[in-house]
Amino acid sequence: MENFEVKAFDYYGEAVINKSLIHKAGFSSRAIPAYVGEWILYNFLDNGQLTEESRQKISTFINKFLPQKGRKEEIKNQLLNLSSVKLLDDYSVSVNLRNGKRTLKIPFLDMKDGFISDEIVDENKLLLSSGVWGVADLFYVPPTSPKEKGQVWMKSLKPFQIGSVDLDYYKECRKNFETEEWLDLIISTIGFNPKEYEEQQKNVLLTRILPMIEPRINLIELAPKGTGKSFVFGNVSRYARVIGGGKITPAVLFHHNGNNTPGMITRYDVIVLDEVQSVQGDSNGELIAGLKVYLESGKFSRGNTEATSEAGFVMLGNITLDEEHQPVYNEEGLFKEIPNFLQETAFIDRLHGIIPGWLMPRISENTPSKNLGFKGDFFSEVLHSLRSEHQYADYVNLNMNLKNCSDLRDRKAIVRLATAYLKLLFPDLRLTHEEFVKYCLKPAVELRQRVRDELHKMDKEYAKVKIEVSE
């Protein structure tokens, strides 16, 4: 084992898992996040090993509780015949204030109108926000009159995610790792093989998860296809939601006026807009106008509803590279291949950083981690819990010294990004000033500098500025 693995096992024990086992356990054909697969895996390992017996137990569990989607009608027929059914799924609850009812969403059955008791909701509050993966006992209640509808009820729920972590212990154990060891542990945790990446590339991987650990970080990553830019968001944290390309409506994102239900931006820590080059704006421009307001202030309004959110916003876009693996439109502007409605300078200026995804190699057989890393559900809770801690921003403000950074948006962006790096790499706040500059401040400046450079290319009214770190 690598040094960071030995230390991870010694100090964090059951909070770590061999990340390579997830690829050997046969989950690839099932649409479940890696952190759910790890939960299942851990419960059937034999002294930490994936034996033939444990593999068989996992297979039996999956076949029993996570049937193939093609069996949907068969499962519905079992319910119709009044048989109880246990399903592993990503359950969530919507609250409709107009009719005063809660409704249960069961993705496998393509249902959004199931019944759930107050008790189950009270015991599993995450049903109301990010949703909960777990095994539910479901049964069917037939209609009692021609005017009524039958309904699927949830009898019980066994969640597959931990509810809390000992954050103080997590921070305290960080002191036992060298910075490079800790960095490799994080890289392995999010599913990548640290041996396959150079320093700059590792920083790209770390940057992808910054919006999960610090509120309201807005980023865009531009890269060719096949570099794994969306993997981390769908597999590392249950608090991240990926929206595919196509038409994104203000009702889905912010608030649905018709049924008075909050949009995704109020339910997750991070909203990820994937395949941004294929996104269609709305005809009246409400989406981009609302996004500009939200990215600036964290506020949004629709109809009679005004609200705030702490969710970060990430866009992922595919771009074309030249023979030297650099963006084809580097001189003209990186956003040339992005939809016109997202090319407004006022919108781009509200992004905190541009992730240089073009630096990343294509995913290969050696890309997935073969080392120990934190369990996905544990690490997800760590990231989520650290979002509310403010001492890191105080540290950044006290120790940050920049030149040519009088613009308020530049400064806010760099503080927010440096704070996120600090939380991620030095959660115990034990670091030298040199480490702060190298691992936190300079990467934050580079991310924001790319935004400034693109703004100047798009509109010469944006002065050409070179932000520098005074060490």
Tab-separated table of C-alpha atoms in Angstrom, residues 64-464:
chain	number	residue	atom	x	y	z
A	64	LYS	CA	-33.556	-8.912	-5.279
A	65	PHE	CA	-33.759	-5.208	-4.472
A	66	LEU	CA	-32.486	-3.481	-7.623
A	67	PRO	CA	-34.202	-5.159	-10.583
A	68	GLN	CA	-33.463	-4.203	-14.168
A	69	LYS	CA	-35.582	-1.326	-15.491
A	70	GLY	CA	-37.180	-3.700	-17.973
A	71	ARG	CA	-38.955	-5.405	-15.057
A	72	LYS	CA	-40.888	-2.256	-14.154
A	73	GLU	CA	-44.262	-3.571	-15.341
A	74	GLU	CA	-43.634	-6.902	-13.601
A	75	ILE	CA	-42.991	-5.087	-10.307
A	76	LYS	CA	-46.081	-2.912	-10.789
A	77	ASN	CA	-48.104	-6.061	-11.416
A	78	GLN	CA	-46.868	-7.537	-8.141
A	79	LEU	CA	-48.086	-4.410	-6.381
A	80	LEU	CA	-51.409	-4.596	-8.205
A	81	ASN	CA	-51.781	-8.157	-6.899
A	82	LEU	CA	-51.331	-6.689	-3.389
A	83	SER	CA	-47.885	-8.187	-2.874
A	84	SER	CA	-45.396	-6.155	-0.857
A	85	VAL	CA	-42.307	-5.128	-2.841
A	86	LYS	CA	-38.911	-4.049	-1.534
A	87	LEU	CA	-36.981	-1.721	-3.847
A	88	LEU	CA	-33.598	-0.001	-3.680
A	89	ASP	CA	-34.143	3.428	-5.188
A	90	ASP	CA	-33.437	7.148	-4.892
A	91	TYR	CA	-36.534	8.296	-3.005
A	92	SER	CA	-37.554	11.918	-2.528
A	93	VAL	CA	-40.589	13.879	-1.344
A	94	SER	CA	-42.292	16.966	-2.755
A	95	VAL	CA	-44.512	19.256	-0.703
A	96	ASN	CA	-47.488	20.933	-2.408
A	97	LEU	CA	-48.706	23.873	-0.363
A	98	ARG	CA	-51.766	24.368	-2.564
A	99	ASN	CA	-53.362	21.052	-1.618
A	100	GLY	CA	-51.433	20.519	1.623
A	101	LYS	CA	-50.046	17.143	0.582
A	102	ARG	CA	-46.667	15.414	0.429
A	103	THR	CA	-45.998	13.114	-2.500
A	104	LEU	CA	-43.374	10.397	-2.820
A	105	LYS	CA	-41.225	10.070	-5.923
A	106	ILE	CA	-40.246	6.494	-6.899
A	107	PRO	CA	-37.916	6.764	-9.931
A	108	PHE	CA	-37.845	3.036	-10.767
A	109	LEU	CA	-41.625	2.997	-11.175
A	110	ASP	CA	-41.675	6.422	-12.869
A	111	MET	CA	-44.071	7.585	-10.158
A	112	LYS	CA	-44.295	10.992	-8.530
A	113	ASP	CA	-47.513	10.591	-6.568
A	114	GLY	CA	-46.787	7.883	-3.996
A	115	PHE	CA	-47.836	8.178	-0.350
A	116	ILE	CA	-45.421	8.524	2.562
A	117	SER	CA	-46.204	8.948	6.244
A	118	ASP	CA	-45.217	11.933	8.362
A	119	GLU	CA	-43.151	9.622	10.572
A	120	ILE	CA	-40.902	8.388	7.744
A	121	VAL	CA	-40.352	11.948	6.510
A	122	ASP	CA	-39.517	13.143	10.031
A	123	GLU	CA	-36.973	10.328	10.433
A	124	ASN	CA	-35.404	10.988	7.009
A	125	LYS	CA	-35.296	14.756	6.470
A	126	LEU	CA	-33.047	14.353	3.428
A	127	LEU	CA	-36.100	13.092	1.537
A	128	LEU	CA	-37.114	16.763	1.348
A	129	SER	CA	-33.805	17.979	-0.059
A	130	SER	CA	-31.273	15.798	-1.834
A	131	GLY	CA	-33.282	12.582	-1.641
A	132	VAL	CA	-32.334	9.297	0.027
A	133	TRP	CA	-31.042	6.075	-1.456
A	134	GLY	CA	-32.384	3.116	0.447
A	135	VAL	CA	-34.519	-0.022	0.458
A	136	ALA	CA	-38.207	0.739	0.887
A	137	ASP	CA	-41.062	-1.634	1.611
A	138	LEU	CA	-43.837	-0.648	-0.798
A	139	PHE	CA	-47.445	-1.771	-1.133
A	140	TYR	CA	-50.458	-0.808	-3.204
A	141	VAL	CA	-53.717	0.690	-1.961
A	142	PRO	CA	-56.479	0.122	-4.554
A	143	PRO	CA	-59.140	2.785	-5.229
A	144	THR	CA	-62.347	2.430	-3.207
A	145	SER	CA	-64.549	4.182	-5.775
A	146	PRO	CA	-64.454	4.931	-9.523
A	147	LYS	CA	-63.522	8.545	-8.781
A	148	GLU	CA	-60.442	7.619	-6.756
A	149	LYS	CA	-57.014	6.537	-7.925
A	150	GLY	CA	-54.900	3.686	-6.662
A	151	GLN	CA	-51.696	4.669	-4.874
A	152	VAL	CA	-48.358	3.125	-3.912
A	153	TRP	CA	-47.543	3.566	-0.229
A	154	MET	CA	-44.181	3.368	1.518
A	155	LYS	CA	-44.399	1.195	4.619
A	156	SER	CA	-40.788	1.564	5.778
A	157	LEU	CA	-37.405	2.840	4.597
A	158	LYS	CA	-33.887	1.667	5.370
A	159	PRO	CA	-31.563	4.497	4.245
A	160	PHE	CA	-28.158	3.663	2.770
A	161	GLN	CA	-26.418	6.855	3.827
A	162	ILE	CA	-24.920	8.010	7.093
A	163	GLY	CA	-26.575	11.009	8.681
A	164	SER	CA	-23.616	12.690	10.377
A	165	VAL	CA	-19.830	12.582	10.793
A	166	ASP	CA	-17.377	13.416	13.562
A	167	LEU	CA	-15.958	16.487	11.866
A	168	ASP	CA	-13.557	17.316	14.712
A	169	TYR	CA	-11.982	13.867	14.472
A	170	TYR	CA	-11.729	14.179	10.691
A	171	LYS	CA	-9.900	17.496	11.068
A	172	GLU	CA	-7.613	16.332	13.847
A	173	CYS	CA	-6.359	13.285	11.933
A	174	ARG	CA	-5.349	15.445	8.981
A	175	LYS	CA	-2.146	16.432	10.859
A	176	ASN	CA	-0.757	12.919	10.349
A	177	PHE	CA	-0.546	13.325	6.570
A	178	GLU	CA	1.942	15.181	4.429
A	179	THR	CA	0.163	17.559	2.064
A	180	GLU	CA	0.890	15.424	-1.006
A	181	GLU	CA	-0.349	12.328	0.823
A	182	TRP	CA	-3.586	14.075	1.758
A	183	LEU	CA	-4.020	15.328	-1.784
A	184	ASP	CA	-3.633	11.799	-3.173
A	185	LEU	CA	-6.135	10.498	-0.602
A	186	ILE	CA	-8.714	13.026	-1.824
A	187	ILE	CA	-7.996	12.177	-5.481
A	188	SER	CA	-8.479	8.483	-4.744
A	189	THR	CA	-11.613	9.220	-2.720
A	190	ILE	CA	-13.330	10.871	-5.685
A	191	GLY	CA	-12.561	7.817	-7.818
A	192	PHE	CA	-9.364	8.674	-9.696
A	193	ASN	CA	-5.936	7.032	-9.679
A	194	PRO	CA	-3.469	9.641	-8.328
A	195	LYS	CA	-0.560	7.957	-10.138
A	196	GLU	CA	-2.113	8.802	-13.498
A	197	TYR	CA	-2.147	12.568	-13.015
A	198	GLU	CA	0.418	15.350	-12.930
A	199	GLU	CA	0.258	18.263	-10.481
A	200	GLN	CA	-1.826	20.537	-12.720
A	201	GLN	CA	-4.218	17.729	-13.529
A	202	LYS	CA	-4.658	16.848	-9.872
A	203	ASN	CA	-5.585	20.460	-9.247
A	204	VAL	CA	-8.304	20.210	-11.910
A	205	LEU	CA	-9.738	17.177	-10.112
A	206	LEU	CA	-9.721	19.001	-6.778
A	207	THR	CA	-11.275	22.109	-8.298
A	208	ARG	CA	-14.259	20.119	-9.511
A	209	ILE	CA	-15.394	19.491	-5.950
A	210	LEU	CA	-14.882	23.012	-4.591
A	211	PRO	CA	-18.600	23.892	-4.985
A	212	MET	CA	-19.433	20.929	-2.746
A	213	ILE	CA	-17.433	22.313	0.190
A	214	GLU	CA	-17.998	26.082	-0.097
A	215	PRO	CA	-21.378	27.767	-0.712
A	216	ARG	CA	-22.180	29.554	-3.945
A	217	ILE	CA	-19.091	28.838	-5.981
A	218	ASN	CA	-19.825	29.266	-9.697
A	219	LEU	CA	-17.562	27.490	-12.189
A	220	ILE	CA	-17.407	26.375	-15.786
A	221	GLU	CA	-15.218	23.549	-17.071
A	222	LEU	CA	-14.374	23.427	-20.759
A	223	ALA	CA	-12.898	20.201	-22.080
A	224	PRO	CA	-13.188	17.664	-24.891
A	225	LYS	CA	-15.443	14.660	-24.456
A	226	GLY	CA	-14.231	11.680	-22.465
A	227	THR	CA	-12.239	13.457	-19.753
A	228	GLY	CA	-14.575	12.511	-16.879
A	229	LYS	CA	-15.715	16.023	-16.012
A	230	SER	CA	-19.241	14.986	-15.004
A	231	PHE	CA	-18.301	11.765	-13.159
A	232	VAL	CA	-17.418	13.404	-9.857
A	233	PHE	CA	-20.742	15.238	-9.536
A	234	GLY	CA	-22.919	12.178	-9.979
A	235	ASN	CA	-20.831	9.826	-7.853
A	236	VAL	CA	-19.186	11.727	-5.003
A	237	SER	CA	-21.982	13.623	-3.281
A	238	ARG	CA	-25.710	13.111	-2.858
A	239	TYR	CA	-25.953	16.894	-2.496
A	240	ALA	CA	-25.035	17.487	-6.162
A	241	ARG	CA	-27.599	17.346	-8.958
A	242	VAL	CA	-26.642	16.983	-12.619
A	243	ILE	CA	-29.029	18.367	-15.236
A	244	GLY	CA	-28.435	17.120	-18.778
A	245	GLY	CA	-28.433	19.268	-21.903
A	246	GLY	CA	-31.637	20.422	-23.552
A	247	LYS	CA	-34.167	22.994	-22.457
A	248	ILE	CA	-33.786	24.127	-18.851
A	249	THR	CA	-36.770	26.022	-17.525
A	250	PRO	CA	-36.941	28.571	-14.695
A	251	ALA	CA	-39.678	26.424	-13.139
A	252	VAL	CA	-37.343	23.426	-12.837
A	253	LEU	CA	-34.380	25.450	-11.663
A	254	PHE	CA	-35.941	28.100	-9.396
A	255	HIS	CA	-39.636	27.679	-8.566
A	256	HIS	CA	-42.704	26.085	-10.150
A	257	ASN	CA	-45.518	28.597	-9.901
A	258	GLY	CA	-48.157	26.106	-11.027
A	259	ASN	CA	-47.876	23.775	-8.041
A	260	ASN	CA	-45.942	26.150	-5.779
A	261	THR	CA	-42.963	23.843	-5.345
A	262	PRO	CA	-39.319	24.953	-4.980
A	263	GLY	CA	-36.872	24.241	-7.778
A	264	MET	CA	-33.668	22.244	-7.751
A	265	ILE	CA	-31.501	25.153	-6.720
A	266	THR	CA	-33.100	25.124	-3.259
A	267	ARG	CA	-32.630	21.383	-2.724
A	268	TYR	CA	-28.958	20.773	-3.478
A	269	ASP	CA	-25.512	22.119	-2.640
A	270	VAL	CA	-24.487	22.120	-6.294
A	271	ILE	CA	-26.430	22.318	-9.542
A	272	VAL	CA	-24.470	21.032	-12.520
A	273	LEU	CA	-25.495	21.943	-16.048
A	274	ASP	CA	-23.961	19.234	-18.223
A	275	GLU	CA	-23.472	19.394	-22.000
A	276	VAL	CA	-23.955	23.156	-21.810
A	277	GLN	CA	-23.260	23.523	-25.544
A	278	SER	CA	-26.632	21.835	-26.215
A	279	VAL	CA	-28.668	23.832	-23.688
A	280	GLN	CA	-31.619	25.798	-25.049
A	281	GLY	CA	-32.641	29.043	-23.425
A	282	ASP	CA	-36.238	30.156	-22.941
A	283	SER	CA	-37.754	32.521	-25.481
A	284	ASN	CA	-38.369	35.402	-23.061
A	285	GLY	CA	-34.896	35.330	-21.520
A	286	GLU	CA	-36.194	34.642	-17.994
A	287	LEU	CA	-33.674	31.853	-17.356
A	288	ILE	CA	-30.521	33.825	-18.082
A	289	ALA	CA	-31.895	36.919	-16.316
A	290	GLY	CA	-32.717	34.863	-13.235
A	291	LEU	CA	-29.330	33.158	-13.316
A	292	LYS	CA	-27.477	36.468	-13.483
A	293	VAL	CA	-29.305	37.698	-10.397
A	294	TYR	CA	-28.774	34.409	-8.557
A	295	LEU	CA	-25.073	34.046	-9.402
A	296	GLU	CA	-24.464	37.543	-8.110
A	297	SER	CA	-26.540	37.569	-4.928
A	298	GLY	CA	-27.839	34.080	-4.174
A	299	LYS	CA	-31.387	35.417	-4.563
A	300	PHE	CA	-34.125	34.584	-7.058
A	301	SER	CA	-37.776	35.389	-7.613
A	302	ARG	CA	-40.605	33.884	-9.627
A	303	GLY	CA	-44.181	35.069	-9.461
A	304	ASN	CA	-44.904	35.982	-5.864
A	305	THR	CA	-42.009	33.912	-4.546
A	306	GLU	CA	-38.710	35.420	-3.453
A	307	ALA	CA	-36.062	33.185	-1.932
A	308	THR	CA	-32.360	32.584	-1.422
A	309	SER	CA	-30.115	29.568	-1.824
A	310	GLU	CA	-26.534	28.567	-1.030
A	311	ALA	CA	-26.193	26.235	-4.013
A	312	GLY	CA	-23.189	26.533	-6.276
A	313	PHE	CA	-23.615	26.487	-10.042
A	314	VAL	CA	-21.372	24.549	-12.411
A	315	MET	CA	-21.464	24.371	-16.199
A	316	LEU	CA	-19.721	21.632	-18.171
A	317	GLY	CA	-19.046	22.223	-21.846
A	318	ASN	CA	-17.362	20.301	-24.621
A	319	ILE	CA	-14.859	22.242	-26.737
A	320	THR	CA	-12.611	21.397	-29.661
A	321	LEU	CA	-8.842	21.080	-29.201
A	322	ASP	CA	-6.069	21.487	-31.738
A	323	GLU	CA	-3.151	19.131	-32.418
A	324	GLU	CA	-1.281	20.535	-29.445
A	325	HIS	CA	-4.218	19.744	-27.147
A	326	GLN	CA	-5.109	23.410	-26.706
A	327	PRO	CA	-8.529	25.014	-27.323
A	328	VAL	CA	-9.015	25.763	-31.026
A	329	TYR	CA	-10.619	29.101	-30.213
A	330	ASN	CA	-8.156	30.144	-27.538
A	331	GLU	CA	-7.357	33.418	-29.282
A	332	GLU	CA	-10.906	34.317	-30.348
A	333	GLY	CA	-12.432	33.266	-27.030
A	334	LEU	CA	-13.090	30.001	-25.182
A	335	PHE	CA	-16.847	30.578	-25.183
A	336	LYS	CA	-17.212	30.557	-28.971
A	337	GLU	CA	-18.709	27.034	-28.848
A	338	ILE	CA	-21.079	27.863	-25.967
A	339	PRO	CA	-24.722	28.878	-26.669
A	340	ASN	CA	-25.167	32.565	-27.460
A	341	PHE	CA	-27.485	33.205	-24.542
A	342	LEU	CA	-24.681	32.154	-22.163
A	343	GLN	CA	-22.075	34.377	-23.823
A	344	GLU	CA	-23.099	37.666	-22.218
A	345	THR	CA	-20.155	39.284	-20.475
A	346	ALA	CA	-22.417	40.167	-17.536
A	347	PHE	CA	-23.093	36.444	-17.120
A	348	ILE	CA	-19.474	35.325	-17.575
A	349	ASP	CA	-18.278	37.940	-15.063
A	350	ARG	CA	-20.418	36.275	-12.403
A	351	LEU	CA	-18.508	33.004	-12.779
A	352	HIS	CA	-15.720	32.658	-10.248
A	353	GLY	CA	-13.436	30.556	-12.368
A	354	ILE	CA	-12.815	28.618	-15.582
A	355	ILE	CA	-11.501	25.080	-15.044
A	356	PRO	CA	-8.944	24.156	-17.759
A	357	GLY	CA	-10.395	20.738	-18.519
A	358	TRP	CA	-8.348	20.624	-21.725
A	359	LEU	CA	-5.371	19.697	-19.546
A	360	MET	CA	-6.970	16.368	-18.649
A	361	PRO	CA	-6.243	13.063	-20.430
A	362	ARG	CA	-9.054	10.899	-21.746
A	363	ILE	CA	-10.481	8.313	-19.382
A	364	SER	CA	-8.686	4.981	-19.738
A	365	GLU	CA	-8.553	1.627	-17.990
A	366	ASN	CA	-5.943	3.075	-15.615
A	367	THR	CA	-8.044	6.098	-14.650
A	368	PRO	CA	-10.162	4.590	-11.831
A	369	SER	CA	-8.623	4.526	-8.380
A	370	LYS	CA	-6.905	1.339	-7.304
A	371	ASN	CA	-6.249	2.631	-3.796
A	372	LEU	CA	-7.998	3.223	-0.515
A	373	GLY	CA	-10.142	6.321	-0.154
A	374	PHE	CA	-12.866	7.688	2.052
A	375	LYS	CA	-16.250	6.031	1.599
A	376	GLY	CA	-18.480	8.092	-0.605
A	377	ASP	CA	-21.286	8.667	1.891
A	378	PHE	CA	-18.773	9.658	4.609
A	379	PHE	CA	-16.903	12.088	2.361
A	380	SER	CA	-20.158	13.532	1.053
A	381	GLU	CA	-21.185	14.410	4.606
A	382	VAL	CA	-17.763	15.898	5.357
A	383	LEU	CA	-17.998	18.205	2.343
A	384	HIS	CA	-21.554	19.182	3.216
A	385	SER	CA	-20.758	19.832	6.883
A	386	LEU	CA	-17.732	22.012	6.109
A	387	ARG	CA	-19.849	24.359	3.997
A	388	SER	CA	-21.226	26.049	7.117
A	389	GLU	CA	-17.868	26.681	8.834
A	390	HIS	CA	-16.661	30.287	8.585
A	391	GLN	CA	-13.215	30.299	10.202
A	392	TYR	CA	-11.616	29.360	6.871
A	393	ALA	CA	-12.821	32.524	5.135
A	394	ASP	CA	-11.450	34.545	8.065
A	395	TYR	CA	-8.064	32.877	7.564
A	396	VAL	CA	-8.084	33.709	3.851
A	397	ASN	CA	-9.019	37.350	4.391
A	398	LEU	CA	-6.272	37.771	6.991
A	399	ASN	CA	-3.542	36.110	4.939
A	400	MET	CA	-4.400	37.079	1.364
A	401	ASN	CA	-2.288	39.803	-0.256
A	402	LEU	CA	-2.946	40.549	-3.920
A	403	LYS	CA	-1.835	43.119	-6.488
A	404	ASN	CA	-4.030	44.459	-9.300
A	405	CYS	CA	-7.158	43.146	-7.631
A	406	SER	CA	-9.311	46.190	-6.934
A	407	ASP	CA	-12.361	44.789	-8.729
A	408	LEU	CA	-14.871	43.593	-6.139
A	409	ARG	CA	-16.002	40.574	-8.164
A	410	ASP	CA	-12.415	39.454	-8.681
A	411	ARG	CA	-11.707	39.693	-4.994
A	412	LYS	CA	-14.893	37.922	-3.906
A	413	ALA	CA	-14.236	35.106	-6.353
A	414	ILE	CA	-10.661	34.564	-5.194
A	415	VAL	CA	-11.625	34.622	-1.512
A	416	ARG	CA	-14.379	32.078	-2.073
A	417	LEU	CA	-12.185	29.765	-4.149
A	418	ALA	CA	-9.181	30.001	-1.805
A	419	THR	CA	-11.483	29.270	1.128
A	420	ALA	CA	-12.724	26.112	-0.575
A	421	TYR	CA	-9.181	24.888	-1.298
A	422	LEU	CA	-8.278	25.593	2.335
A	423	LYS	CA	-11.212	23.539	3.665
A	424	LEU	CA	-10.405	20.690	1.314
A	425	LEU	CA	-6.640	20.457	1.809
A	426	PHE	CA	-6.095	21.885	5.302
A	427	PRO	CA	-9.291	21.259	7.292
A	428	ASP	CA	-7.273	21.449	10.531
A	429	LEU	CA	-5.881	24.885	9.567
A	430	ARG	CA	-2.354	23.666	10.267
A	431	LEU	CA	-0.338	25.115	7.398
A	432	THR	CA	2.464	27.520	6.606
A	433	HIS	CA	1.976	30.730	4.663
A	434	GLU	CA	3.935	29.193	1.803
A	435	GLU	CA	1.514	26.270	1.694
A	436	PHE	CA	-1.443	28.639	1.739
A	437	VAL	CA	-0.053	30.549	-1.237
A	438	LYS	CA	0.894	27.440	-3.239
A	439	TYR	CA	-2.134	25.237	-2.657
A	440	CYS	CA	-4.933	27.731	-2.041
A	441	LEU	CA	-4.271	31.279	-3.188
A	442	LYS	CA	-2.418	30.829	-6.485
A	443	PRO	CA	-4.860	28.213	-7.853
A	444	ALA	CA	-7.751	30.531	-6.918
A	445	VAL	CA	-6.104	33.462	-8.703
A	446	GLU	CA	-5.490	31.340	-11.824
A	447	LEU	CA	-9.144	30.309	-11.988
A	448	ARG	CA	-10.366	33.899	-11.778
A	449	GLN	CA	-7.630	35.189	-14.120
A	450	ARG	CA	-9.033	33.031	-16.916
A	451	VAL	CA	-12.410	34.726	-16.460
A	452	ARG	CA	-10.762	38.155	-16.673
A	453	ASP	CA	-8.849	37.145	-19.808
A	454	GLU	CA	-12.001	35.911	-21.555
A	455	LEU	CA	-13.937	39.051	-20.641
A	456	HIS	CA	-11.213	41.154	-22.273
A	457	LYS	CA	-11.403	39.024	-25.450
A	458	MET	CA	-15.190	39.396	-25.570
A	459	ASP	CA	-15.373	43.122	-24.794
A	460	LYS	CA	-12.417	45.514	-24.761
A	461	GLU	CA	-14.255	47.657	-22.191
A	462	TYR	CA	-13.045	45.040	-19.727
A	463	ALA	CA	-9.478	46.133	-19.088
A	464	LYS	CA	-6.678	43.625	-19.438
